Short mmCIF file of C-alpha atoms and ligand atoms in Angstrom, two decimals:
data_model
loop_
_atom_site.label_atom_id
_atom_site.label_comp_id
_atom_site.label_asym_id
_atom_site.label_seq_id
_atom_site.Cartn_x
_atom_site.Cartn_y
_atom_site.Cartn_z
CA MET W 1 0.16 0.06 -0.13
CA PRO W 2 1.30 3.60 -0.75
CA GLY W 3 1.96 5.86 2.08
CA PRO W 4 -0.90 7.63 3.86
CA ALA W 5 -0.64 11.06 1.70
CA ALA W 6 0.68 9.76 -1.56
CA LEU W 7 -1.14 11.16 -4.39
CA CYS W 8 -1.97 9.01 -7.50
CA SER W 9 0.58 8.91 -10.04
CA GLY W 10 -1.95 8.61 -12.72
CA CYS W 11 -4.22 11.79 -12.28
CA GLY W 12 -2.08 13.44 -9.31
CA VAL W 13 -5.20 14.82 -7.60
CA ARG W 14 -6.94 11.96 -5.85
CA ARG W 15 -5.16 9.94 -2.95
CA ALA W 16 -3.57 6.81 -4.07
CA SER W 17 -5.23 3.53 -2.69
CA LEU W 18 -2.92 0.83 -3.85
CA ARG W 19 0.18 -0.08 -5.44
CA ARG W 20 0.01 -1.82 -8.80
CA PRO W 21 1.49 -5.70 -8.47
CA ARG W 22 2.50 -5.11 -12.11
CA SER W 23 4.40 -1.96 -12.01
CA GLY W 24 4.53 -0.77 -8.41
CA GLU W 25 2.91 2.59 -9.62
CA ALA W 26 0.77 4.21 -6.73
CA LEU W 27 -2.76 4.69 -8.13
CA CYS W 28 -6.09 5.81 -7.11
CA ARG W 29 -9.03 3.45 -7.46
CA GLU W 30 -10.27 5.32 -10.76
CA CYS W 31 -6.97 5.48 -12.49
CA PHE W 32 -6.51 1.91 -11.60
CA VAL W 33 -9.67 0.59 -13.29
CA ALA W 34 -9.06 3.04 -16.52
CA ALA W 35 -5.58 1.56 -16.66
CA PHE W 36 -6.76 -1.96 -16.42
CA GLU W 37 -9.28 -1.68 -18.98
CA ALA W 38 -6.98 0.13 -21.24
CA GLU W 39 -4.47 -2.44 -21.13
CA ALA W 40 -6.94 -5.22 -21.95
CA HIS W 41 -8.07 -3.30 -24.98
CA VAL W 42 -4.58 -2.73 -26.12
CA GLY W 43 -4.11 -6.47 -25.62
CA ILE W 44 -7.26 -7.51 -27.56
CA ALA W 45 -6.49 -5.00 -30.37
CA SER W 46 -2.79 -5.58 -30.88
CA ALA W 47 -3.35 -9.44 -31.12
CA ARG W 48 -6.46 -9.10 -33.28
CA LEU W 49 -8.54 -11.17 -31.10
CA PHE W 50 -11.92 -10.54 -32.61
CA GLU W 51 -13.40 -9.57 -35.71
CA SER W 52 -16.80 -7.50 -36.08
CA GLY W 53 -19.91 -9.46 -36.46
CA GLU W 54 -18.34 -12.67 -34.54
CA THR W 55 -20.50 -14.63 -31.92
CA VAL W 56 -18.29 -14.92 -28.85
CA ALA W 57 -18.84 -17.43 -26.06
CA ILE W 58 -17.42 -16.49 -22.92
CA ALA W 59 -16.58 -19.67 -20.80
CA ALA W 60 -18.10 -18.50 -17.50
CA SER W 61 -17.50 -20.55 -14.29
CA GLY W 62 -18.64 -17.94 -11.77
CA GLY W 63 -15.04 -17.42 -10.42
CA LYS W 64 -13.13 -14.11 -10.58
CA ASP W 65 -11.39 -14.51 -13.73
CA SER W 66 -14.38 -15.49 -15.96
CA THR W 67 -16.49 -12.81 -13.95
CA VAL W 68 -14.05 -10.06 -14.82
CA LEU W 69 -13.81 -11.28 -18.36
CA ALA W 70 -17.52 -11.07 -19.06
CA HIS W 71 -17.89 -7.74 -17.37
CA LEU W 72 -14.78 -6.46 -19.32
CA LEU W 73 -15.81 -7.71 -22.52
CA ARG W 74 -19.13 -6.14 -22.52
CA VAL W 75 -17.72 -2.67 -21.19
CA LEU W 76 -14.91 -2.80 -23.97
CA ASN W 77 -17.38 -4.22 -26.65
CA GLU W 78 -19.67 -1.07 -25.96
CA ARG W 79 -16.92 1.67 -25.48
CA HIS W 80 -14.76 0.56 -28.47
CA GLY W 81 -17.42 -0.93 -30.83
CA TYR W 82 -15.92 -4.25 -31.25
CA GLY W 83 -19.49 -5.41 -32.83
CA LEU W 84 -19.23 -8.56 -31.02
CA ARG W 85 -22.26 -10.88 -30.14
CA LEU W 86 -21.54 -11.90 -26.58
CA LEU W 87 -23.01 -14.89 -24.63
CA LEU W 88 -22.24 -16.92 -21.67
CA LEU W 89 -21.27 -20.51 -21.79
CA SER W 90 -21.06 -22.58 -18.64
CA VAL W 91 -20.10 -26.05 -18.09
CA ASP W 92 -21.73 -27.92 -15.31
CA GLU W 93 -19.29 -30.75 -14.19
CA GLY W 94 -21.64 -32.24 -11.49
CA ILE W 95 -19.71 -31.37 -8.47
CA ALA W 96 -22.01 -30.95 -5.40
CA GLY W 97 -21.19 -27.69 -3.18
CA TYR W 98 -19.00 -26.29 -5.84
CA ARG W 99 -20.31 -26.05 -9.16
CA ASP W 100 -24.04 -25.55 -8.25
CA GLU W 101 -22.90 -22.78 -6.05
CA SER W 102 -20.54 -21.06 -8.66
CA LEU W 103 -23.51 -21.53 -11.49
CA ALA W 104 -25.68 -19.69 -9.08
CA ALA W 105 -23.14 -16.85 -9.45
CA VAL W 106 -22.98 -17.16 -13.32
CA ARG W 107 -26.81 -16.61 -13.32
CA ARG W 108 -26.68 -13.58 -11.02
CA ASN W 109 -24.26 -12.13 -13.62
CA GLN W 110 -26.07 -13.12 -16.45
CA ALA W 111 -29.01 -11.18 -15.02
CA ARG W 112 -26.86 -8.09 -14.30
CA LEU W 113 -25.01 -8.27 -17.68
CA GLY W 114 -28.06 -9.01 -19.72
CA LEU W 115 -26.29 -11.59 -21.77
CA PRO W 116 -27.68 -15.07 -23.03
CA LEU W 117 -26.61 -17.90 -21.02
CA HIS W 118 -26.11 -21.66 -22.08
CA VAL W 119 -25.18 -24.40 -19.73
CA VAL W 120 -23.93 -27.75 -21.05
CA SER W 121 -23.49 -30.48 -18.33
CA TYR W 122 -21.12 -33.73 -18.10
CA GLN W 123 -24.23 -35.84 -17.30
CA GLN W 124 -25.94 -34.78 -20.34
CA LEU W 125 -22.94 -35.11 -22.36
CA TYR W 126 -21.09 -37.98 -21.03
CA GLY W 127 -23.68 -39.76 -18.93
CA TRP W 128 -21.25 -39.33 -15.90
CA SER W 129 -21.28 -36.32 -13.31
CA MET W 130 -17.59 -35.57 -11.85
CA ASP W 131 -18.94 -36.56 -8.38
CA CYS W 132 -19.80 -40.04 -9.78
CA ILE W 133 -16.48 -40.36 -11.82
CA ALA W 134 -14.75 -39.46 -8.42
CA ARG W 135 -16.63 -42.33 -6.56
CA HIS W 136 -15.09 -44.78 -9.40
CA LEU W 137 -11.79 -43.37 -9.52
CA GLY W 138 -10.57 -43.09 -5.86
CA PRO W 139 -8.44 -40.37 -4.60
CA ARG W 140 -6.64 -39.03 -7.55
CA ASN W 141 -6.68 -38.00 -11.32
CA HIS W 142 -10.03 -36.30 -11.23
CA CYS W 143 -8.58 -33.23 -12.86
CA THR W 144 -7.42 -35.59 -15.75
CA PHE W 145 -10.86 -36.63 -16.54
CA CYS W 146 -12.29 -33.23 -15.68
CA GLY W 147 -9.86 -31.32 -17.93
CA VAL W 148 -10.38 -33.38 -20.97
CA PHE W 149 -14.35 -33.39 -20.59
CA ARG W 150 -14.44 -29.72 -19.96
CA ARG W 151 -12.43 -29.03 -23.15
CA GLN W 152 -14.92 -31.01 -25.34
CA ALA W 153 -17.96 -29.52 -23.55
CA LEU W 154 -17.27 -26.17 -24.03
CA ASP W 155 -16.36 -26.84 -28.01
CA ARG W 156 -19.77 -28.69 -28.11
CA GLY W 157 -21.57 -26.10 -26.33
CA ALA W 158 -20.01 -23.34 -28.35
CA ALA W 159 -20.91 -25.12 -31.48
CA PHE W 160 -24.49 -25.59 -30.43
CA VAL W 161 -25.04 -21.69 -29.68
CA GLY W 162 -23.39 -21.12 -33.11
CA ALA W 163 -20.24 -19.22 -31.39
CA ASP W 164 -17.14 -18.15 -33.58
CA LYS W 165 -14.98 -18.18 -30.72
CA ILE W 166 -14.53 -19.07 -27.27
CA ALA W 167 -13.03 -16.44 -24.90
CA THR W 168 -11.60 -18.06 -21.52
CA GLY W 169 -10.38 -16.14 -18.34
CA HIS W 170 -6.83 -17.50 -18.46
CA ASN W 171 -4.62 -14.76 -16.75
CA ALA W 172 -0.74 -14.28 -16.73
CA ASP W 173 -0.47 -16.29 -13.59
CA ASP W 174 -2.29 -19.27 -15.32
CA VAL W 175 -0.27 -19.31 -18.22
CA ALA W 176 3.05 -19.22 -16.16
CA GLU W 177 1.64 -22.24 -14.20
CA THR W 178 0.83 -24.15 -17.40
CA VAL W 179 4.31 -23.37 -18.84
CA LEU W 180 5.69 -24.81 -15.65
CA MET W 181 3.69 -27.72 -15.62
CA ASN W 182 4.09 -28.71 -19.31
CA PHE W 183 7.95 -28.21 -18.82
CA LEU W 184 8.00 -30.49 -15.84
CA ARG W 185 5.85 -33.20 -17.64
CA GLY W 186 7.98 -32.73 -20.83
CA ASP W 187 4.75 -32.11 -22.80
CA VAL W 188 6.47 -30.53 -25.69
CA GLY W 189 3.18 -30.26 -27.76
CA ARG W 190 1.28 -28.36 -25.12
CA LEU W 191 4.43 -26.31 -24.10
CA ARG W 192 4.47 -24.97 -27.79
CA ARG W 193 0.78 -23.96 -27.70
CA CYS W 194 0.11 -22.89 -24.18
CA THR W 195 1.29 -19.21 -24.35
CA GLU W 196 -0.52 -18.50 -27.42
CA ILE W 197 -3.29 -15.70 -27.06
CA LEU W 198 -5.32 -17.19 -29.88
CA THR W 199 -5.34 -20.77 -30.69
CA GLY W 200 -7.26 -22.68 -33.30
CA SER W 201 -5.02 -23.12 -36.17
CA GLU W 202 -5.03 -26.64 -35.92
CA GLY W 203 -8.87 -26.79 -36.97
CA THR W 204 -10.63 -26.58 -33.57
CA LEU W 205 -12.89 -23.75 -32.51
CA PRO W 206 -10.77 -20.61 -31.95
CA ARG W 207 -9.87 -19.87 -28.25
CA CYS W 208 -8.60 -16.74 -26.94
CA LYS W 209 -7.34 -15.46 -23.67
CA PRO W 210 -8.07 -11.69 -23.42
CA LEU W 211 -6.70 -11.68 -19.88
CA LYS W 212 -3.31 -13.25 -20.79
CA HIS W 213 -1.21 -10.24 -19.68
CA ALA W 214 -3.48 -9.53 -16.62
CA TYR W 215 -1.90 -10.62 -13.13
CA GLU W 216 -4.18 -12.60 -10.80
CA LYS W 217 -3.78 -9.93 -8.01
CA GLU W 218 -5.06 -7.17 -10.31
CA ILE W 219 -7.88 -9.07 -11.46
CA VAL W 220 -8.96 -9.52 -8.06
CA LEU W 221 -8.59 -5.59 -7.24
CA TYR W 222 -10.55 -4.87 -10.52
CA ALA W 223 -13.24 -7.04 -9.36
CA TYR W 224 -13.13 -5.57 -5.90
CA PHE W 225 -13.35 -1.93 -7.11
CA GLN W 226 -16.07 -2.85 -9.65
CA GLY W 227 -18.22 -4.70 -7.05
CA LEU W 228 -18.44 -7.87 -9.08
CA ASP W 229 -20.21 -10.91 -7.60
CA TYR W 230 -18.17 -14.17 -8.07
CA PHE W 231 -17.53 -17.42 -6.27
CA SER W 232 -14.41 -18.11 -4.67
CA THR W 233 -14.47 -21.34 -3.04
CA GLU W 234 -11.95 -23.98 -4.37
CA CYS W 235 -13.15 -27.22 -6.07
CA ILE W 236 -13.26 -30.13 -3.59
CA TYR W 237 -11.02 -32.09 -6.03
CA ALA W 238 -8.42 -29.27 -6.52
CA PRO W 239 -6.32 -30.34 -3.74
CA ASN W 240 -5.29 -33.68 -5.48
CA ALA W 241 -4.23 -31.80 -8.69
CA TYR W 242 -0.77 -31.49 -10.34
CA ARG W 243 -1.52 -27.85 -11.15
CA GLY W 244 -1.68 -27.19 -7.50
CA HIS W 245 2.12 -28.14 -6.98
CA ALA W 246 2.85 -25.97 -10.06
CA ARG W 247 0.82 -23.01 -8.34
CA ASN W 248 2.69 -23.30 -4.92
CA LEU W 249 6.01 -23.53 -6.73
CA LEU W 250 5.32 -20.40 -8.65
CA LYS W 251 4.11 -18.74 -5.39
CA ASP W 252 7.35 -19.66 -3.81
CA LEU W 253 9.40 -18.42 -6.65
CA GLU W 254 7.36 -15.37 -6.71
CA ALA W 255 8.15 -14.44 -3.21
CA THR W 256 11.80 -14.17 -4.00
CA ARG W 257 11.60 -12.85 -7.46
CA SER W 258 8.49 -10.55 -8.15
CA SER W 259 8.96 -10.67 -12.03
CA THR W 260 8.46 -14.75 -11.96
CA VAL W 261 5.12 -14.85 -13.54
CA ALA W 262 6.11 -12.32 -16.54
CA ASP W 263 9.56 -14.16 -16.96
CA LEU W 264 7.97 -17.49 -17.24
CA VAL W 265 5.40 -16.51 -19.72
CA HIS W 266 8.28 -14.81 -21.55
CA SER W 267 10.24 -17.99 -21.39
CA GLY W 268 7.36 -19.95 -22.88
CA GLU W 269 6.68 -17.64 -25.72
CA ARG W 270 10.48 -17.39 -26.72
CA LEU W 271 10.88 -21.31 -26.36
CA ALA W 272 11.78 -22.73 -29.60
CA ILE W 273 11.16 -26.59 -30.37
CA ARG W 274 13.74 -28.17 -32.55
CA GLU W 275 12.68 -28.74 -36.11
CA ASP W 276 13.04 -32.52 -35.74
CA VAL W 277 10.91 -32.88 -32.84
CA ARG W 278 7.95 -34.94 -34.13
CA MET W 279 4.58 -33.15 -33.22
CA PRO W 280 1.25 -35.01 -33.15
CA ILE W 281 -0.76 -35.22 -36.43
CA GLN W 282 -4.21 -34.03 -36.18
CA GLY W 283 -7.15 -36.14 -37.25
CA THR W 284 -10.52 -36.91 -35.98
CA CYS W 285 -11.68 -39.46 -33.44
CA GLN W 286 -13.25 -42.65 -35.02
CA ARG W 287 -15.85 -42.63 -32.42
CA CYS W 288 -17.16 -39.11 -31.88
CA GLY W 289 -15.50 -37.17 -34.71
CA TYR W 290 -13.82 -34.55 -32.26
CA LEU W 291 -10.40 -33.41 -33.52
CA CYS W 292 -7.48 -35.59 -31.92
CA SER W 293 -4.01 -37.10 -32.94
CA GLN W 294 -4.90 -40.77 -32.04
CA PRO W 295 -7.54 -43.11 -33.50
CA LEU W 296 -9.83 -42.19 -30.54
CA CYS W 297 -9.98 -38.94 -28.73
CA LYS W 298 -9.05 -38.90 -25.07
CA ALA W 299 -12.43 -38.21 -23.96
CA CYS W 300 -13.85 -41.47 -25.74
CA VAL W 301 -10.98 -43.41 -24.15
CA LEU W 302 -11.57 -42.13 -20.78
CA LEU W 303 -15.25 -42.61 -21.16
CA GLU W 304 -14.80 -46.26 -22.36
CA GLY W 305 -12.73 -46.84 -19.37
CA LEU W 306 -15.68 -45.65 -16.96
CA ASN W 307 -18.24 -47.57 -18.81
CA ARG W 308 -16.42 -50.77 -18.63
CA GLY W 309 -15.68 -50.41 -15.05
CA LEU W 310 -11.93 -49.69 -15.85
CA PRO W 311 -11.69 -45.92 -14.88
CA ARG W 312 -7.87 -46.03 -14.89
CA LEU W 313 -7.80 -47.42 -18.38
CA GLY W 314 -7.39 -43.98 -20.01
CA ILE W 315 -4.79 -42.50 -17.56
CA GLY W 316 -1.30 -42.26 -19.11
CA LYS W 317 0.47 -41.74 -22.30
CA PRO W 318 -1.89 -41.92 -25.31
CA SER W 319 -0.07 -44.97 -26.91
CA TYR W 320 -0.50 -46.88 -23.85
CA LEU W 321 -4.20 -45.92 -23.66
CA GLN W 322 -4.89 -46.91 -27.09
CA LYS W 323 -3.02 -50.39 -26.72
CA ALA W 324 -4.98 -50.80 -23.42
CA LEU W 325 -8.24 -50.09 -25.13
CA LEU W 326 -7.45 -52.13 -28.11
CA VAL W 327 -6.62 -55.15 -26.05
CA CYS W 328 -9.89 -54.69 -24.10
CA GLU W 329 -11.76 -54.69 -27.25
CA LYS W 330 -10.03 -57.84 -28.65
CA LYS W 331 -10.81 -59.65 -25.23
CA ALA W 332 -14.52 -58.46 -25.56
CA GLU W 333 -14.45 -59.62 -29.37
CA VAL W 334 -13.12 -62.96 -28.15
CA SER W 335 -15.67 -63.31 -25.32
CA LEU W 336 -18.46 -62.53 -27.83
CA GLN W 337 -17.21 -65.22 -30.09
CA GLN W 338 -17.18 -67.77 -27.28
CA GLU W 339 -20.51 -66.80 -26.16
CA GLU W 340 -21.94 -67.01 -29.69
CA GLY W 341 -20.19 -70.51 -30.18
CA ALA W 342 -21.62 -71.83 -26.94
CA ARG W 343 -25.09 -70.75 -28.04
CA GLN W 344 -24.74 -72.50 -31.26
CA ARG W 345 -23.60 -75.64 -29.58
CA SER W 346 -26.40 -75.71 -27.29
CA GLN W 347 -28.81 -75.14 -30.23
CA ASP W 348 -27.06 -78.19 -31.96
CA PRO W 349 -28.70 -81.42 -31.36
CA ASN W 350 -25.60 -83.25 -32.26
CA THR W 351 -23.53 -81.59 -29.39
CA ILE W 352 -23.22 -83.38 -26.15
CA ASP W 353 -22.55 -81.26 -22.97
CA PHE W 354 -20.32 -83.05 -20.26
FE1 SF4 Z 1 -12.68 -30.07 -12.54
FE2 SF4 Z 1 -10.21 -30.29 -11.32
FE3 SF4 Z 1 -11.05 -28.05 -11.74
FE4 SF4 Z 1 -12.38 -29.46 -10.09
S1 SF4 Z 1 -10.21 -28.79 -9.82
S2 SF4 Z 1 -13.27 -28.17 -11.67
S3 SF4 Z 1 -12.17 -31.74 -10.79
S4 SF4 Z 1 -10.34 -29.60 -13.32
ZN1 ZN Z 2 -13.94 -39.15 -29.35
#
């Protein structure tokens, strides 16, 4: 916090009420809000995130990032004449005590912003809620399922409402965490893509991150100054997530070096992947038609495991998943043939059962 009598370095008139985490500037509330909105607009305009006439589905979870994003896009759309048709798109994973309450926050925001809302649920799309998956899965890997299912759910929901683009609330801290996580896991494919502000060149519905350059602390300040209503309780399965370890590591690093978030994002952007590193070739899932680099997309493999009572089948490297699934399919085929053989033998009067 700035000293008691410090004046805002923006207007030089009002008393400063905060020191910006991003730059250390002492600003009053009005100048901070104006700077935050102006920077978001510059980010959107310079990366050409939107084109006039587009329908943009804002992925709305009810948390601070997506609540700020929805508010901000509505303000900037009007102020700068972006010409966008905005709507809210939420995913109901089926997590009691968490998603039902955060969806209530989305509905309150929908009423305040006057934007249409569409909700897609895991139960509807996959026949499984996250709570039900967790009961079958045991104490770990919830986010592996949830992340894969949510990605597809958003794409399917956006296609249903005729959206041209999905805007997500990922901020600079999220991007830095993802760089760290992909680096630690050796996931070169995702490491290459995770810092991009606009994705979709591989044929999927384009997704953009208008808050990519905004720090989490500033998003919280902006939400506070604008009096935004959001849900801030963590998901009950989050403590088991690998992302949580990356987040803690990032916070520790940030305590000793304040520019860690920006540095990591910068490193991710500048990282060059060697030309001879083989990248996955995109095709479509043989079962559901979703874009993927294996015969079956990961959601179909995970779902197959759940439906067969083998929920861990889809956890691991893609090549192992596919092999495991093929072995299962082979076994099922053999057992079907055996059943059919037994049925024919029982109908054959010349067959004697011992
Ligand atoms: Fe889903 Fe994991 Fe996020 Fe919970 S923490 S909503 S399980 S991805
Ligand atoms: Zn599929």
